[in-house]
Coordinates of C-alpha atoms and ligand atoms in Angstrom, one line a residue:
X1 CA -24.3 -0.4 -3.2
X2 CA -21.2 -0.5 -1.0
X3 CA -17.9 -0.8 -2.6
X4 CA -15.9 -3.8 -1.7
X5 CA -12.6 -3.2 0.1
X6 CA -9.4 -5.0 -1.2
X7 CA -9.3 -7.2 1.8
X8 CA -9.0 -10.9 2.5
X9 CA -8.7 -12.0 6.2
X10 CA -5.0 -11.8 7.3
X11 CA -5.0 -15.6 8.0
X12 CA -6.7 -16.5 4.8
X13 CA -5.4 -20.0 3.5
X14 CA -4.4 -19.3 0.0
X15 CA -3.3 -22.3 -1.9
X16 CA -4.1 -25.3 -4.3
X17 CA -5.7 -28.5 -4.4
X18 CA -5.0 -32.0 -5.8
X19 CA -6.4 -35.6 -5.2
X20 CA -4.2 -38.8 -4.9
X21 CA -5.7 -40.7 -7.8
X22 CA -5.3 -37.7 -10.1
X23 CA -1.7 -37.0 -9.5
X24 CA 0.2 -39.4 -7.5
X25 CA 0.6 -42.3 -10.0
X26 CA 2.8 -45.2 -8.6
X27 CA -0.4 -47.3 -8.3
X28 CA 1.2 -50.5 -7.4
X29 CA 4.3 -49.1 -5.6
X30 CA 5.2 -49.9 -1.9
X31 CA 2.3 -52.2 -1.1
X32 CA -0.5 -50.0 -2.3
X33 CA -3.7 -51.8 -3.2
X34 CA -5.9 -51.3 -6.2
X35 CA -8.6 -48.8 -5.9
X36 CA -11.8 -47.9 -7.8
X37 CA -10.3 -45.1 -9.9
X38 CA -7.3 -47.4 -11.0
X39 CA -9.8 -49.4 -13.0
X40 CA -11.6 -46.4 -14.7
X41 CA -10.1 -46.0 -18.1
X42 CA -9.8 -42.9 -20.2
X43 CA -11.7 -43.0 -23.4
X44 CA -15.4 -43.4 -24.5
X45 CA -16.4 -46.0 -21.7
X46 CA -15.1 -43.8 -18.8
X47 CA -18.5 -42.2 -18.2
X48 CA -20.4 -45.4 -18.1
X49 CA -18.0 -46.9 -15.7
X50 CA -17.8 -44.0 -13.5
X51 CA -21.5 -43.9 -13.2
X52 CA -21.6 -47.5 -12.3
X53 CA -23.5 -48.7 -15.5
X54 CA -20.6 -50.9 -16.6
X55 CA -18.4 -53.1 -14.3
X56 CA -14.7 -53.0 -14.6
X57 CA -13.1 -54.3 -11.4
X58 CA -9.5 -55.1 -12.9
X59 CA -7.3 -53.5 -15.3
X60 CA -7.7 -55.0 -18.7
X61 CA -5.7 -55.0 -21.8
X62 CA -6.4 -52.5 -24.5
X63 CA -7.5 -49.8 -22.0
X64 CA -5.5 -46.9 -20.9
X65 CA -5.6 -46.2 -17.0
X66 CA -4.4 -42.6 -16.4
X67 CA -4.3 -43.0 -12.7
X68 CA -1.5 -45.4 -13.0
X69 CA 1.2 -42.9 -13.6
X70 CA -0.7 -39.6 -13.5
X71 CA 2.0 -37.0 -13.0
X72 CA 3.9 -39.1 -10.7
X73 CA 3.6 -36.7 -7.7
X74 CA 4.7 -39.9 -5.7
X75 CA 8.2 -39.4 -6.9
X76 CA 8.2 -35.6 -7.3
X77 CA 6.4 -34.3 -4.3
X78 CA 9.3 -32.5 -3.0
X79 CA 10.0 -30.6 -6.2
X80 CA 6.1 -29.9 -6.5
X81 CA 5.8 -28.7 -2.9
X82 CA 8.9 -26.5 -3.5
X83 CA 7.0 -24.9 -6.3
X84 CA 4.0 -24.4 -4.1
X85 CA 6.0 -22.8 -1.6
X86 CA 7.6 -20.4 -4.1
X87 CA 4.0 -19.4 -5.1
X88 CA 3.6 -18.5 -1.4
X89 CA 1.0 -21.2 -0.6
X90 CA -0.3 -21.1 2.9
X91 CA -2.2 -24.3 2.3
X92 CA -2.1 -27.4 0.3
X93 CA -5.2 -29.7 -0.3
X94 CA -4.4 -33.3 -1.1
X95 CA -5.9 -36.6 -0.4
X96 CA -4.7 -39.8 1.1
X97 CA -5.0 -43.0 -1.1
X98 CA -6.8 -45.4 1.2
X99 CA -5.3 -48.4 -0.4
X100 CA -1.7 -47.0 0.4
X101 CA -2.6 -47.2 4.1
X102 CA -5.0 -50.4 4.0
X103 CA -4.2 -52.1 0.8
X104 CA -7.4 -54.4 1.1
X105 CA -9.5 -51.5 2.5
X106 CA -9.8 -53.2 6.0
X107 CA -6.5 -54.7 7.1
X108 CA -5.8 -54.9 10.8
X109 CA -2.1 -53.5 10.3
X110 CA -1.7 -50.4 8.2
X111 CA 1.0 -50.4 5.5
X112 CA 4.1 -48.7 6.9
X113 CA 5.4 -47.5 3.6
X114 CA 2.1 -45.8 2.7
X115 CA 2.0 -44.1 6.3
X116 CA 5.6 -42.9 5.8
X117 CA 5.0 -41.5 2.3
X118 CA 2.2 -39.1 3.6
X119 CA 4.2 -38.4 6.7
X120 CA 7.1 -37.2 4.6
X121 CA 4.6 -35.2 2.2
X122 CA 3.2 -33.4 5.3
X123 CA 6.6 -32.7 6.8
X124 CA 7.7 -31.2 3.7
X125 CA 4.6 -29.0 3.6
X126 CA 5.2 -28.0 7.2
X127 CA 8.9 -27.1 6.4
X128 CA 7.6 -24.3 4.3
X129 CA 4.6 -23.3 6.6
X130 CA 2.2 -24.9 4.4
X131 CA -0.9 -26.3 6.1
X132 CA -2.1 -29.4 4.8
X133 CA -5.8 -29.8 4.2
X134 CA -6.5 -33.6 3.9
X135 CA -9.3 -35.2 2.1
X136 CA -9.8 -38.7 3.7
X137 CA -11.7 -40.1 0.5
X138 CA -11.5 -38.4 -2.8
X139 CA -13.2 -40.8 -5.3
X140 CA -11.1 -43.6 -3.8
X141 CA -12.9 -47.0 -2.8
X142 CA -10.6 -49.9 -2.3
X143 CA -11.3 -52.6 -5.0
X144 CA -11.3 -55.3 -2.5
X145 CA -14.1 -53.8 -0.6
X146 CA -16.1 -53.3 -3.7
X147 CA -15.6 -57.0 -4.5
X148 CA -16.5 -58.0 -0.9
X149 CA -19.2 -55.5 -0.1
X150 CA -20.4 -53.9 -3.3
X151 CA -18.9 -50.5 -2.0
X152 CA -20.8 -48.2 0.0
X153 CA -24.2 -50.1 -0.8
X154 CA -23.1 -52.2 2.3
X155 CA -23.1 -51.0 6.0
X156 CA -19.8 -52.8 6.8
X157 CA -17.9 -50.2 4.8
X158 CA -18.5 -47.9 7.8
X159 CA -16.2 -49.8 9.9
X160 CA -13.7 -50.2 7.2
X161 CA -13.6 -46.4 6.8
X162 CA -13.2 -45.8 10.6
X163 CA -10.2 -48.2 10.8
X164 CA -8.7 -46.2 7.9
X165 CA -9.4 -42.9 9.7
X166 CA -8.1 -44.3 13.0
X167 CA -4.7 -45.1 11.4
X168 CA -4.3 -41.7 9.8
X169 CA -5.6 -39.6 12.6
X170 CA -3.3 -41.4 15.0
X171 CA -0.1 -41.1 12.8
X172 CA -0.8 -37.5 11.5
X173 CA -2.3 -35.9 14.5
X174 CA 0.5 -33.5 15.0
X175 CA 0.9 -32.8 11.3
X176 CA -2.6 -32.1 9.9
X177 CA -5.3 -29.8 11.5
X178 CA -7.8 -29.6 8.6
X179 CA -9.6 -32.6 7.3
X180 CA -12.4 -33.2 4.9
X181 CA -14.4 -36.7 5.3
X182 CA -15.4 -37.2 1.7
X183 CA -14.7 -35.1 -1.5
X184 CA -17.9 -34.0 -3.1
X185 CA -20.1 -36.4 -1.1
X186 CA -23.1 -35.7 -3.5
X187 CA -21.2 -37.2 -6.4
X188 CA -22.5 -40.5 -5.3
X189 CA -25.6 -39.6 -7.0
X190 CA -24.1 -38.7 -10.3
X191 CA -21.0 -40.8 -10.6
X192 CA -21.8 -43.7 -8.3
X193 CA -18.9 -45.9 -9.0
X194 CA -16.2 -43.0 -9.0
X195 CA -17.8 -41.5 -5.9
X196 CA -18.7 -44.6 -4.0
X197 CA -17.7 -47.8 -5.6
X198 CA -21.1 -48.7 -6.6
X199 CA -22.0 -50.9 -9.7
X200 CA -25.8 -51.1 -10.5
X201 CA -27.0 -54.7 -11.1
X202 CA -29.5 -55.2 -13.9
X203 CA -33.1 -54.1 -12.5
X204 CA -31.7 -52.9 -9.2
X205 CA -33.7 -50.2 -7.7
X206 CA -31.2 -47.3 -8.2
X207 CA -33.1 -45.0 -5.9
X208 CA -32.9 -47.4 -3.0
X209 CA -29.2 -48.0 -3.6
X210 CA -28.2 -44.4 -3.6
X211 CA -30.2 -43.5 -0.4
X212 CA -28.7 -46.6 1.4
X213 CA -25.2 -45.9 0.4
X214 CA -25.6 -42.2 1.1
X215 CA -26.7 -43.0 4.6
X216 CA -23.8 -45.3 5.2
X217 CA -21.3 -42.4 3.9
X218 CA -23.2 -40.0 6.3
X219 CA -22.9 -42.2 9.3
X220 CA -19.2 -42.8 8.5
X221 CA -18.7 -39.2 8.1
X222 CA -20.3 -38.4 11.6
X223 CA -18.4 -41.1 13.2
X224 CA -15.0 -39.8 11.7
X225 CA -15.8 -36.3 12.9
X226 CA -16.4 -37.6 16.5
X227 CA -13.3 -39.8 16.3
X228 CA -11.1 -36.8 14.9
X229 CA -12.2 -34.7 17.7
X230 CA -11.3 -37.5 20.2
X231 CA -7.9 -38.0 18.9
X232 CA -7.1 -34.6 17.8
X233 CA -8.9 -31.9 20.0
X234 CA -7.7 -29.1 17.9
X235 CA -8.5 -30.5 14.6
X236 CA -11.2 -28.8 12.3
X237 CA -13.1 -31.5 10.3
X238 CA -15.5 -30.6 7.4
X239 CA -17.9 -31.9 4.9
X240 CA -17.5 -31.2 1.1
X241 CA -20.0 -30.7 -1.7
X242 CA -19.8 -30.2 -5.4
X243 CA -21.7 -26.9 -5.2
X244 CA -23.1 -24.6 -7.8
X245 CA -26.4 -23.0 -7.3
X246 CA -29.4 -24.0 -9.5
X247 CA -30.9 -21.0 -11.4
X248 CA -34.4 -21.4 -12.7
X249 CA -34.4 -21.1 -16.5
X250 CA -37.4 -18.8 -16.4
X251 CA -39.3 -17.0 -13.5
X252 CA -42.2 -19.3 -14.0
X253 CA -43.0 -20.9 -10.4
X254 CA -42.6 -24.3 -11.8
X255 CA -39.0 -23.6 -12.9
X256 CA -38.3 -22.0 -9.7
X257 CA -39.6 -25.0 -7.8
X258 CA -37.6 -27.1 -10.0
X259 CA -34.4 -25.3 -9.0
X260 CA -35.2 -25.8 -5.3
X261 CA -35.8 -29.5 -5.8
X262 CA -32.5 -29.8 -7.7
X263 CA -30.5 -28.0 -5.2
X264 CA -32.0 -30.3 -2.5
X265 CA -30.5 -33.4 -4.5
X266 CA -27.2 -31.9 -3.5
X267 CA -27.9 -30.3 -0.2
X268 CA -29.2 -33.7 1.1
X269 CA -25.7 -34.7 2.2
X270 CA -24.4 -31.4 3.8
X271 CA -27.9 -30.7 5.5
X272 CA -27.3 -33.9 7.6
X273 CA -23.5 -33.3 7.9
X274 CA -24.0 -29.9 9.3
X275 CA -27.3 -30.1 11.2
X276 CA -27.1 -33.6 12.4
X277 CA -30.4 -34.8 11.2
X278 CA -32.3 -35.5 8.1
X279 CA -34.5 -32.6 6.9
X280 CA -38.2 -33.2 6.7
X281 CA -38.2 -33.1 2.9
X282 CA -35.4 -35.8 2.7
X283 CA -37.3 -38.2 4.9
X284 CA -40.3 -37.6 2.7
X285 CA -38.4 -38.2 -0.4
X286 CA -36.9 -41.5 0.9
X287 CA -40.6 -42.8 1.8
X288 CA -41.9 -41.4 -1.5
X289 CA -39.3 -43.7 -3.4
X290 CA -41.2 -46.6 -1.8
X291 CA -38.6 -47.3 1.0
X292 CA -39.2 -47.9 4.6
X293 CA -37.1 -45.5 6.6
X294 CA -36.2 -48.3 9.0
X295 CA -34.7 -50.2 6.2
X296 CA -32.0 -47.6 6.0
X297 CA -31.8 -46.0 9.2
X298 CA -30.7 -48.3 12.1
X299 CA -31.3 -47.9 15.8
X300 CA -28.9 -45.3 17.2
X301 CA -28.1 -43.7 13.9
X302 CA -29.9 -40.6 14.7
X303 CA -27.6 -40.1 17.8
X304 CA -24.5 -40.6 15.6
X305 CA -25.5 -38.2 13.2
X306 CA -26.3 -35.6 15.8
X307 CA -22.9 -36.2 17.6
X308 CA -20.9 -35.9 14.5
X309 CA -21.6 -32.6 13.0
X310 CA -18.8 -30.8 11.0
X311 CA -16.8 -27.8 11.9
X312 CA -16.8 -26.2 8.5
X313 CA -18.3 -26.5 5.1
X314 CA -15.9 -27.0 2.2
X315 CA -17.1 -26.9 -1.4
X316 CA -16.0 -27.0 -5.2
X317 CA -17.4 -24.4 -7.3
X318 CA -16.9 -24.5 -11.2
X319 CA -20.1 -23.1 -12.5
X320 CA -23.8 -22.4 -11.5
X321 CA -26.4 -24.7 -12.9
X322 CA -29.7 -24.1 -14.7
X323 CA -32.8 -26.2 -14.9
X324 CA -36.3 -26.0 -16.1
X325 CA -39.6 -28.0 -15.2
X326 CA -40.6 -28.1 -19.0
X327 CA -39.2 -31.4 -20.4
X328 CA -39.2 -29.9 -24.0
X329 CA -37.3 -26.9 -23.2
X330 CA -35.0 -29.1 -21.1
X331 CA -34.4 -31.5 -24.1
X332 CA -33.7 -28.5 -26.4
X333 CA -31.3 -26.8 -24.3
X334 CA -29.7 -29.5 -22.2
X335 CA -26.0 -29.8 -21.8
X336 CA -24.4 -32.6 -23.8
X337 CA -25.0 -36.1 -22.5
X338 CA -21.6 -36.3 -20.8
X339 CA -22.1 -33.6 -18.4
X340 CA -21.8 -34.6 -14.8
X341 CA -24.7 -32.4 -13.5
X342 CA -27.9 -32.5 -15.7
X343 CA -28.4 -28.9 -16.5
X344 CA -29.6 -26.7 -19.3
X345 CA -27.4 -24.1 -20.8
X346 CA -27.7 -20.7 -19.4
X347 CA -27.9 -18.2 -22.4
X348 CA -26.2 -15.4 -20.2
X349 CA -22.9 -17.2 -19.6
X350 CA -19.9 -18.1 -21.7
X351 CA -18.5 -21.7 -21.9
X352 CA -15.0 -23.1 -21.3
X353 CA -13.7 -25.5 -24.1
X354 CA -15.4 -28.4 -22.2
X355 CA -18.7 -26.6 -22.0
X356 CA -18.5 -25.6 -18.4
X357 CA -20.2 -22.3 -18.0
X358 CA -18.3 -19.5 -16.6
X359 CA -20.1 -17.6 -13.8
X360 CA -18.0 -15.7 -11.2
X361 CA -21.0 -14.1 -9.5
X362 CA -22.4 -17.4 -9.2
X363 CA -19.6 -18.3 -6.6
X364 CA -20.8 -15.3 -4.4
X365 CA -24.4 -16.5 -4.8
X366 CA -23.6 -20.1 -3.9
X367 CA -21.5 -19.1 -0.9
X368 CA -24.4 -17.0 0.3
X369 CA -26.8 -19.7 0.0
X370 CA -24.5 -22.1 1.8
X371 CA -23.9 -19.7 4.6
X372 CA -27.5 -18.7 5.0
X373 CA -28.3 -22.5 5.2
X374 CA -25.5 -23.4 7.6
X375 CA -24.1 -20.5 9.3
X376 CA -20.7 -22.4 9.4
X377 CA -17.3 -21.1 8.1
X378 CA -16.8 -22.0 4.6
X379 CA -13.6 -23.2 2.6
X380 CA -13.5 -23.0 -1.3
X381 CA -11.5 -26.1 -1.8
X382 CA -11.8 -26.3 -5.6
X383 CA -12.2 -23.8 -8.4
X384 CA -10.4 -23.2 -11.6
X385 CA -10.4 -23.3 -15.4
X386 CA -9.7 -26.6 -17.3
X387 CA -8.1 -25.5 -20.7
X388 CA -5.8 -26.5 -23.3
X389 CA -2.5 -24.8 -22.8
X390 CA 0.2 -24.3 -25.5
X391 CA 4.1 -23.9 -24.9
X392 CA 5.1 -21.0 -27.0
X393 CA 8.5 -20.9 -28.9
X394 CA 10.0 -19.2 -26.0
X395 CA 9.1 -22.1 -23.8
X396 CA 6.5 -20.1 -21.9
X397 CA 2.7 -20.7 -21.4
X398 CA 0.7 -17.5 -21.5
X399 CA -2.5 -18.7 -19.8
X400 CA -4.2 -15.3 -19.6
X401 CA -7.5 -17.1 -20.0
X402 CA -6.9 -18.9 -16.7
X403 CA -5.7 -15.7 -15.0
X404 CA -9.0 -14.1 -16.0
X405 CA -11.1 -16.9 -14.9
X406 CA -9.4 -17.0 -11.4
X407 CA -9.3 -13.3 -11.0
X408 CA -12.9 -12.7 -11.5
X409 CA -13.8 -15.6 -9.2
X410 CA -11.5 -14.3 -6.5
X411 CA -13.0 -10.8 -6.8
X412 CA -16.4 -12.3 -6.5
X413 CA -15.3 -14.2 -3.3
X414 CA -13.9 -11.1 -1.9
X415 CA -17.1 -9.5 -2.3
X416 CA -18.8 -12.5 -0.5
X417 CA -16.3 -11.7 2.4
X418 CA -16.3 -7.9 2.4
X419 CA -19.9 -7.1 1.2
X420 CA -21.8 -10.2 2.6
X421 CA -19.6 -10.7 5.7
X422 CA -19.3 -14.5 5.1
X423 CA -16.4 -16.1 6.9
X424 CA -14.2 -17.8 4.4
X425 CA -11.3 -19.9 5.7
X426 CA -9.4 -20.0 2.4
X427 CA -9.4 -20.8 -1.3
X428 CA -7.4 -23.6 -2.9
X429 CA -7.2 -23.6 -6.7
X430 CA -8.0 -26.9 -8.2
X431 CA -5.2 -28.7 -9.9
X432 CA -2.7 -26.1 -8.9
X433 CA -0.4 -28.3 -10.8
X434 CA -1.7 -30.1 -14.1
X435 CA -3.1 -33.5 -13.3
X436 CA -5.6 -36.0 -14.7
X437 CA -9.1 -34.7 -15.3
X438 CA -11.6 -36.8 -13.2
X439 CA -14.5 -36.7 -15.7
X440 CA -12.7 -37.2 -18.9
X441 CA -9.4 -38.8 -17.8
X442 CA -7.5 -36.3 -20.2
X443 CA -4.2 -34.6 -19.4
X444 CA -5.0 -31.9 -22.0
X445 CA -7.7 -30.5 -19.7
X446 CA -5.3 -28.7 -17.5
X447 CA -5.9 -26.6 -14.5
X448 CA -2.4 -26.0 -13.4
X449 CA -0.5 -23.0 -12.7
X450 CA 2.5 -25.4 -13.1
X451 CA 2.6 -27.2 -16.4
X452 CA 3.5 -30.8 -16.5
X453 CA 4.8 -32.3 -19.7
X454 CA 2.7 -35.1 -20.3
X455 CA 0.1 -35.9 -23.1
X456 CA -3.1 -37.9 -23.4
X457 CA -1.1 -40.8 -24.7
X458 CA 0.9 -40.9 -21.7
X459 CA 4.2 -39.6 -23.4
X460 CA 6.3 -36.8 -21.9
X461 CA 9.1 -35.9 -19.7
X462 CA 7.0 -35.1 -16.6
X463 CA 9.0 -31.8 -16.6
X464 CA 7.4 -29.0 -14.5
X465 CA 7.2 -25.5 -16.1
X466 CA 5.9 -22.3 -14.5
X467 CA 2.9 -20.8 -16.4
X468 CA 2.1 -17.1 -16.4
X469 CA -0.6 -17.8 -13.9
X470 CA 2.2 -19.0 -11.6
X471 CA 3.6 -15.5 -11.2
X472 CA 0.2 -14.0 -11.2
X473 CA -0.9 -16.1 -8.3
X474 CA 2.3 -15.6 -6.4
X475 CA 1.5 -12.0 -6.4
X476 CA -2.1 -12.3 -5.6
X477 CA -0.9 -14.3 -2.4
X478 CA 2.0 -12.0 -1.6
X479 CA -0.4 -8.9 -1.5
X480 CA -3.2 -11.0 0.2
X481 CA -5.6 -10.3 -2.7
X482 CA -5.0 -6.6 -3.0
X483 CA -3.2 -7.0 -6.5
X484 CA -6.6 -8.3 -7.9
X485 CA -7.7 -5.0 -8.9
X486 CA -4.7 -4.1 -10.8
Ligands
BGP1 C1 -14.4 -32.2 -9.0 C2 -13.4 -33.2 -8.5 C3 -11.9 -33.1 -8.8 C4 -11.6 -32.5 -10.3 C5 -12.6 -31.4 -10.4 C6 -12.4 -31.0 -12.0 O1 -15.5 -32.7 -9.3 O2 -13.4 -33.2 -7.0 O3 -11.4 -34.3 -8.7 O4 -11.2 -33.2 -11.1 O5 -13.9 -31.7 -10.3 O6 -13.2 -31.8 -12.9 P1 -12.5 -32.5 -14.1 O7 -11.3 -32.8 -13.7 O8 -13.4 -33.3 -14.5 O9 -12.4 -31.3 -15.3

């Protein structure tokens, strides 16, 4: 086997990633409207609500809503971006909160205060030579549109989304080059409310709802790509999926086939965003679910999909997944009920404190699968370790476990680049500054290289503290990855 060189491309976009709802706070400030995530509380009902199995469209007494304050990036962004610059970031991934721009989701006139906020954020990034990478919709459906349309169940969401895109493309065309249409678009299948503002009515045909909503998002994404290219000819606009290859639990053909099918659940979206058309198996799946294709795919939609293919494929990777066709083995080894992806435990891998399995080589395997499938540049826009951090008596945070995780994943990524030859645009570590966990709503599940003093009860000074991983990542970036071996 050839030996990997210590090289990342010279223009590799090293950086970190966040999402508006998990870091900004200031949920009702400067004209911002309410968004789906603002009504998802922390605690035992979070998963049910995120999955669309329980309705909560307003903030209710007795619940704690972590997005309301989060880490108050809204008022700390200058300090935070300065810390990113100190680490040497070349790129900062963030999302725009749709309802800061259009408070009701489809207003004719954008909210100037919202537009001005992100303009200032992007200018701050540019000041340090940091390239912003913007997610247009990161788990963020305006509540008013959920009330009016039932979220992405309804085709009229496409026009609202396009109105929002037009406003931000026009305003930021000289500040932002890299865009992503939807964060983890396949999350619509797993966390339907969080991902797409969908609440399932009693007895509703879930399959039909999901395929319909997926089609609407895919049309919206394709139209956004086209619009972006019209308004910003130099822009690069990508899709994004929650990736992680499914491994068969055994080499039985049934398990191998099951893994193929499970991967297809997730590829369903990116296959269309990259290739501009539904794969044959996807059309059959819809038909086999008892749905007429013409109920979902309108006249002209095929052309829209063809005209709006993406420039790059972004993905998050935290772990590989594992599956078996045998229901008994599945039940015996299944990950606990709260896991976002239904998967069995892979006995060859270790777990994080939250039961996410650690598989650095899986990142290389996943990148290879994606590149073989799509032949488009890839962008790793999320990866990292959620862990409990402790402030030592000397005031420091010795997060060597996080360094170990990131180091192994970056070495694997470097192999994907150097041994496999895959073009990778960059790597943005998830939650480069501690923020609210999407799945659990906790603060104590920390990913950051920068610690934020805030606990699960909402208490804390919000002070930012550099962890050991801060200095480690700074060196990795300064040496363009060469220090990884040391
Ligand atoms: C992805 C989301 C992020 C982020 C991350 C980590 O699914 O795009 O928003 O939160 O996962 O997950 P968690 O916060 O649940 O640990």
